[in-house]
XYZ file of C-alpha atoms in Angstrom:
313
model
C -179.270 100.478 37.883
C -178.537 97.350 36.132
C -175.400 99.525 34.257
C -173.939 100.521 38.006
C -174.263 96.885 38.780
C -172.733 95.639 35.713
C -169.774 98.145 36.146
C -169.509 97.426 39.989
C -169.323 93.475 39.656
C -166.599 94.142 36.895
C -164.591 96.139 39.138
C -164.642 93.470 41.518
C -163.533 90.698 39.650
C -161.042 93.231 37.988
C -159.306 93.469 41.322
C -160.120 89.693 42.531
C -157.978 88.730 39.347
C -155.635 90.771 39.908
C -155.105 90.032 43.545
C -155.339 86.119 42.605
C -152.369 86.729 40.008
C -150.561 88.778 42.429
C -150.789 85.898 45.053
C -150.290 83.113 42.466
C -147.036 85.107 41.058
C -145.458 85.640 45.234
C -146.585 81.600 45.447
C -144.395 80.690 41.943
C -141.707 83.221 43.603
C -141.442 81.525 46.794
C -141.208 78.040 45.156
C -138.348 79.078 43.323
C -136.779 81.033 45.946
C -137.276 77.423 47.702
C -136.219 75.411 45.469
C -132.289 77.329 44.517
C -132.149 77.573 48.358
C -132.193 73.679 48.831
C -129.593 73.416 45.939
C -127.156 76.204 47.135
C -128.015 74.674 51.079
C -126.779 71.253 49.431
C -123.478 72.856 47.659
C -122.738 74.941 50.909
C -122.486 72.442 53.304
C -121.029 69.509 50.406
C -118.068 71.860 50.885
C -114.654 70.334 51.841
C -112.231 72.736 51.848
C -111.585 76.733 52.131
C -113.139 79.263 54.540
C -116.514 77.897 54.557
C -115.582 74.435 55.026
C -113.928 75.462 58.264
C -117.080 77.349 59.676
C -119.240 74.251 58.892
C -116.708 71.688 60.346
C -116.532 73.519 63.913
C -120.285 74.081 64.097
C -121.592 71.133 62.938
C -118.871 68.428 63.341
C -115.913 69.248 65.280
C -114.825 66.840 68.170
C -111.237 67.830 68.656
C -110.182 68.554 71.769
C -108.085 71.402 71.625
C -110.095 74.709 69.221
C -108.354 77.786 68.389
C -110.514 80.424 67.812
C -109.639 84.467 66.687
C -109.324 86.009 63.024
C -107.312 85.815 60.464
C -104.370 86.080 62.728
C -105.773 83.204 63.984
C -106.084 81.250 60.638
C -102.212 81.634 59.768
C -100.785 81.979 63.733
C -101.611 78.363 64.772
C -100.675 75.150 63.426
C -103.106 72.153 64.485
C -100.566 69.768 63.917
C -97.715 71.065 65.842
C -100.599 71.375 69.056
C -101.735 67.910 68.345
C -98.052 66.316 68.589
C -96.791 68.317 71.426
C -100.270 67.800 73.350
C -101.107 64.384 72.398
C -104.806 65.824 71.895
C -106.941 66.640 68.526
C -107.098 69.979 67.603
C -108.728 72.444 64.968
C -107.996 75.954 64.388
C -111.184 77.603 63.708
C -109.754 81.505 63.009
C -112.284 83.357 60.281
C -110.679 86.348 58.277
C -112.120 89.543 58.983
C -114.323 87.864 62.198
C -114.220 89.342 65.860
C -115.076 88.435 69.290
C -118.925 88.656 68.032
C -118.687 85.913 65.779
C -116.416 83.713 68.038
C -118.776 83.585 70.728
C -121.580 82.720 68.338
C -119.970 79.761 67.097
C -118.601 78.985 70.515
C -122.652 78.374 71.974
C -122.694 76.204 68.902
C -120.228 74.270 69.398
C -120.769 73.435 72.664
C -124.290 72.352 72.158
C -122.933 69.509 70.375
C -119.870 68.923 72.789
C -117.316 69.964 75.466
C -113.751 70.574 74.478
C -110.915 70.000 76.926
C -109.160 73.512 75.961
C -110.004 76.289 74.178
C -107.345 78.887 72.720
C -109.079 82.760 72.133
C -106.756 84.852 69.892
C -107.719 88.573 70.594
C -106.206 91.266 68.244
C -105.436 94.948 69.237
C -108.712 95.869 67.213
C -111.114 93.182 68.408
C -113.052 96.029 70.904
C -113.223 98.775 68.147
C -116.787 99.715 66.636
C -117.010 98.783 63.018
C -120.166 99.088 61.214
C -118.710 96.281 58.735
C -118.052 93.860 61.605
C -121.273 93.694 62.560
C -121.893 93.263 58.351
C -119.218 90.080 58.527
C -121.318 88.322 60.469
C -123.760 87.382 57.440
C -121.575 84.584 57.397
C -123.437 83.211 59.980
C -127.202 83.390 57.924
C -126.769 79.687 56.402
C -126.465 77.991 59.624
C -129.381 79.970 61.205
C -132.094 77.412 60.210
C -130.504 74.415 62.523
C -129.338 76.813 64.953
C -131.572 79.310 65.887
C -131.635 79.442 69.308
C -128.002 79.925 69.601
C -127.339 82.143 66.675
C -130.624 84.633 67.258
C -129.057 87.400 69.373
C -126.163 87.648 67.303
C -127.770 87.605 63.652
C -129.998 90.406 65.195
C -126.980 92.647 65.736
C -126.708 92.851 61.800
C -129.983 94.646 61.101
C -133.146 94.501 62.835
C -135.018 93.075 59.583
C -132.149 90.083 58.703
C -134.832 87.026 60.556
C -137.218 89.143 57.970
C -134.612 88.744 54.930
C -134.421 85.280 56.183
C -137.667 83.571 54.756
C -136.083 83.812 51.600
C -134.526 80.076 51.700
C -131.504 81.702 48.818
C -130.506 84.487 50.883
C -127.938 82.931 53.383
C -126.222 81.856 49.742
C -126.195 85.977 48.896
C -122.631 86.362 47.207
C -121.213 82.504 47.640
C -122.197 81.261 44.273
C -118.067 81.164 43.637
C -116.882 80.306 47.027
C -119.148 77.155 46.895
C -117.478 76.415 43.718
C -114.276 76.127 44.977
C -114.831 74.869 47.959
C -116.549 71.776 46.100
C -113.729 71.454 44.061
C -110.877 71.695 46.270
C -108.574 68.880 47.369
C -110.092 68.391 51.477
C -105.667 67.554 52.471
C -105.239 71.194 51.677
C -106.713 72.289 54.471
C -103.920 71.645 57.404
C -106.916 71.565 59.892
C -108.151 75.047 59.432
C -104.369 76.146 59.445
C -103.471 78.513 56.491
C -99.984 79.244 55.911
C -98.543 82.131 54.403
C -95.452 81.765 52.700
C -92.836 84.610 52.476
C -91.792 87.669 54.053
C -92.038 91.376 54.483
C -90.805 93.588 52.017
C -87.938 95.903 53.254
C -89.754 99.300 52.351
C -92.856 98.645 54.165
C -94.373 101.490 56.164
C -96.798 100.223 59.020
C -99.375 102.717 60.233
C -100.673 102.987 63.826
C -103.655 104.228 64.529
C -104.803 106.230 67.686
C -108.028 106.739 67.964
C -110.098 104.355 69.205
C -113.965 103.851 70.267
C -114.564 101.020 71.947
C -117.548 98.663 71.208
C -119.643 98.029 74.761
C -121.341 95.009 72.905
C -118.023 93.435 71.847
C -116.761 93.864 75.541
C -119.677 91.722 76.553
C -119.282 88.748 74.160
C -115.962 88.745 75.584
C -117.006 88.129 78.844
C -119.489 85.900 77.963
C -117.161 83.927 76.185
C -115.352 83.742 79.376
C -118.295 82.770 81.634
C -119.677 80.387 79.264
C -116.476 78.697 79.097
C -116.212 78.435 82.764
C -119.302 77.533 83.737
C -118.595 74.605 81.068
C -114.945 73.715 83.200
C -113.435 74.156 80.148
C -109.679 75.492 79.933
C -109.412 79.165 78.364
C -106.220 80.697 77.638
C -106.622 83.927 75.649
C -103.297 84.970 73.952
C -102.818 88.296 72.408
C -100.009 86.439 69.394
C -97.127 88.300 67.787
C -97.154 91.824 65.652
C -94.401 93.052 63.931
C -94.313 96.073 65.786
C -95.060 96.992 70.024
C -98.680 97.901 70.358
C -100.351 100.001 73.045
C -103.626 99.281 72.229
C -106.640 100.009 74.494
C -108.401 96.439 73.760
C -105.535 94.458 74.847
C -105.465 96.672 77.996
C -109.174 95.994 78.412
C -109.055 91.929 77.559
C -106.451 91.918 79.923
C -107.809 93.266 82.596
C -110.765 91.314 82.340
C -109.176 87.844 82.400
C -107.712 88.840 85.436
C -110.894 89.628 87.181
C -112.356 86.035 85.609
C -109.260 84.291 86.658
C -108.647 83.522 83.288
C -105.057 82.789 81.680
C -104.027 85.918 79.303
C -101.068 85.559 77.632
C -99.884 88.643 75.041
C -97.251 88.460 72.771
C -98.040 91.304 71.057
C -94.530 93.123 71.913
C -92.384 89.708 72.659
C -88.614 90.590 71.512
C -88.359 87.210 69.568
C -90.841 88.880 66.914
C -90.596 92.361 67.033
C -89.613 93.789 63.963
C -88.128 90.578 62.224
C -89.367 90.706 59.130
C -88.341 86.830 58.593
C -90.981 85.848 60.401
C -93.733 88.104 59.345
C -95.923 88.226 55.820
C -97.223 91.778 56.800
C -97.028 93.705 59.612
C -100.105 91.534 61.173
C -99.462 88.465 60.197
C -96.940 85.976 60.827
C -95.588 83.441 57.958
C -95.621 80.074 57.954
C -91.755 80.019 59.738
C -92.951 82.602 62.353
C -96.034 80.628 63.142
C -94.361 76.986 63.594
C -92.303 78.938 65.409
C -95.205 80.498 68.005
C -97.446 77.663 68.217
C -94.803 75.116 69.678
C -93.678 77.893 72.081
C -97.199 78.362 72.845
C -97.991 74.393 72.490
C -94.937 74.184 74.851
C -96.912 76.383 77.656
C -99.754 75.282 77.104
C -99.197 72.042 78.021
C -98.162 72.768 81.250
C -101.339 74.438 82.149
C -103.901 72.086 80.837
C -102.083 69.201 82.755
């Protein structure tokens, strides 16, 4: 009897130290899960310059009057300085590479938590409407500013996965793969970043071959951002003007068709370029077939600038 006892009482503390090790190693884990998190959170937003730099700036600082928001075509189609000049207001050009109408309207409830811009400039692509599995992925950019904006980020960070808020009380996982874009952006020179604006310099190739593609499935949940973005911004009285900018090449594609026809049941401006014979096919004035250089986009904006101005006044 006393043997079973013995045995028994060993058992137990067998598994109550092993139980109090397990907790005590999670507890070590967490501290130092902690602790790298505060560190990368402190080099993240220390950044001055590059991609990151911009996403921080418009959610947690911008003022300027005038924000242009879109992709990558946004990123290297407007130039801030050429809107501030012919305006005579501030502006920022917010465009992410590789970021949709999903991310846009994210950062747009952020934004104006803080403030209320006088005008705000939405570049659509032909693609933003697709389904993508990865641009629902892209929006993991988003993870380090969920912490200070939660309420506005929520819905969108749950379109990535239904366990990210889960993957989020790990304090180092927002950082996941920025370790060298934190570098950089601590180490570049903050006048290189022409207000969000990034230039491309040169000019298609002569042998290029551009492929169209047909097919299309369009995204239900990306065609509601859109109009949110739109309603949000109205009920806000601020001044929308969604613009559709150059391609190289005529496009009949089905999201521009559907954008359009939306801003004209919102009563929204919609202004697309995408086929305008002062582009099409002049290689001068594109990088690639998507993307305008820096001529063919100092070119645009003050055209653009040029209109716009007459609207917003």
């Amino acid at each position: 009897m006393a043997a079973n006892s013995f045995t028994s009482n060993f058992k137990m503390n067998k598994y109550l130290l092993f139980f109090t090790r397990l907790i005590a190693l999670i507890l070590i884990f967490l501290a130092i899960d902690f602790l790298i998190g505060k560190v990368m959170n402190h080099f993240y937003f220390s950044e001055t310059s590059g991609p990151d730099y911009s996403i921080t700036y418009t959610i947690n600082s911008s003022k300027d009057e005038v924000l242009m928001m879109g992709s990558s075509r946004c990123s290297h189609h407007y130039v801030p300085s050429i809107m501030e000049k012919t305006l005579g207001k501030t502006a920022f050009n917010t465009g992410a590479d590789g970021q949709g109408i999903l991310f846009n309207d994210a950062v747009l409830k952020c934004v104006l938590k803080r403030y209320t811009p006088k005008c705000i400039i939405l570049d659509i692509t032909d693609r933003d409407f697709i389904y993508s599995q990865s641009s629902y992925e892209k929006l993991s950019v988003l993870l380090p500013y969920y912490a200070e904006h939660k309420q506005e980020l929520e819905s969108t960070i749950d379109l990535i996965s239904p366990y990210e808020k889960i993957k989020l009380v790990s304090k180092t996982y927002p950082y996941n793969s920025k370790f060298i874009s934190m570098i950089l952006g601590n180490k570049s020179n903050p006048s290189t970043q022409n207000k969000g604006y990034v230039p491309l310099i040169g000019s298609m190739p002569n042998d290029i071959e551009v492929t169209i593609v047909q097919q299309e499935n369009i995204d239900s949940i990306k065609v509601n951002a859109y109009k949110n973005f739109i309603s949000t911004l109205k009920s806000s009285s601020v001044k929308l003007v969604v613009v559709v900018s150059p391609y190289y090449q005529k496009s009949s594609s089905e999201t521009i068709k559907i954008a359009s026809r939306i801003a004209g049941e919102m009563n929204v401006e919609f202004w697309d370029y995408s086929s305008d014979e002062n582009y099409f096919h002049k290689k001068e004035l594109f990088k690639d077939h998507i993307h305008l250089n820096a001529q063919g986009s100092e070119m645009f904006t003050q055209m653009l600038a040029n209109r716009v101005k007459t609207v917003i006044n």
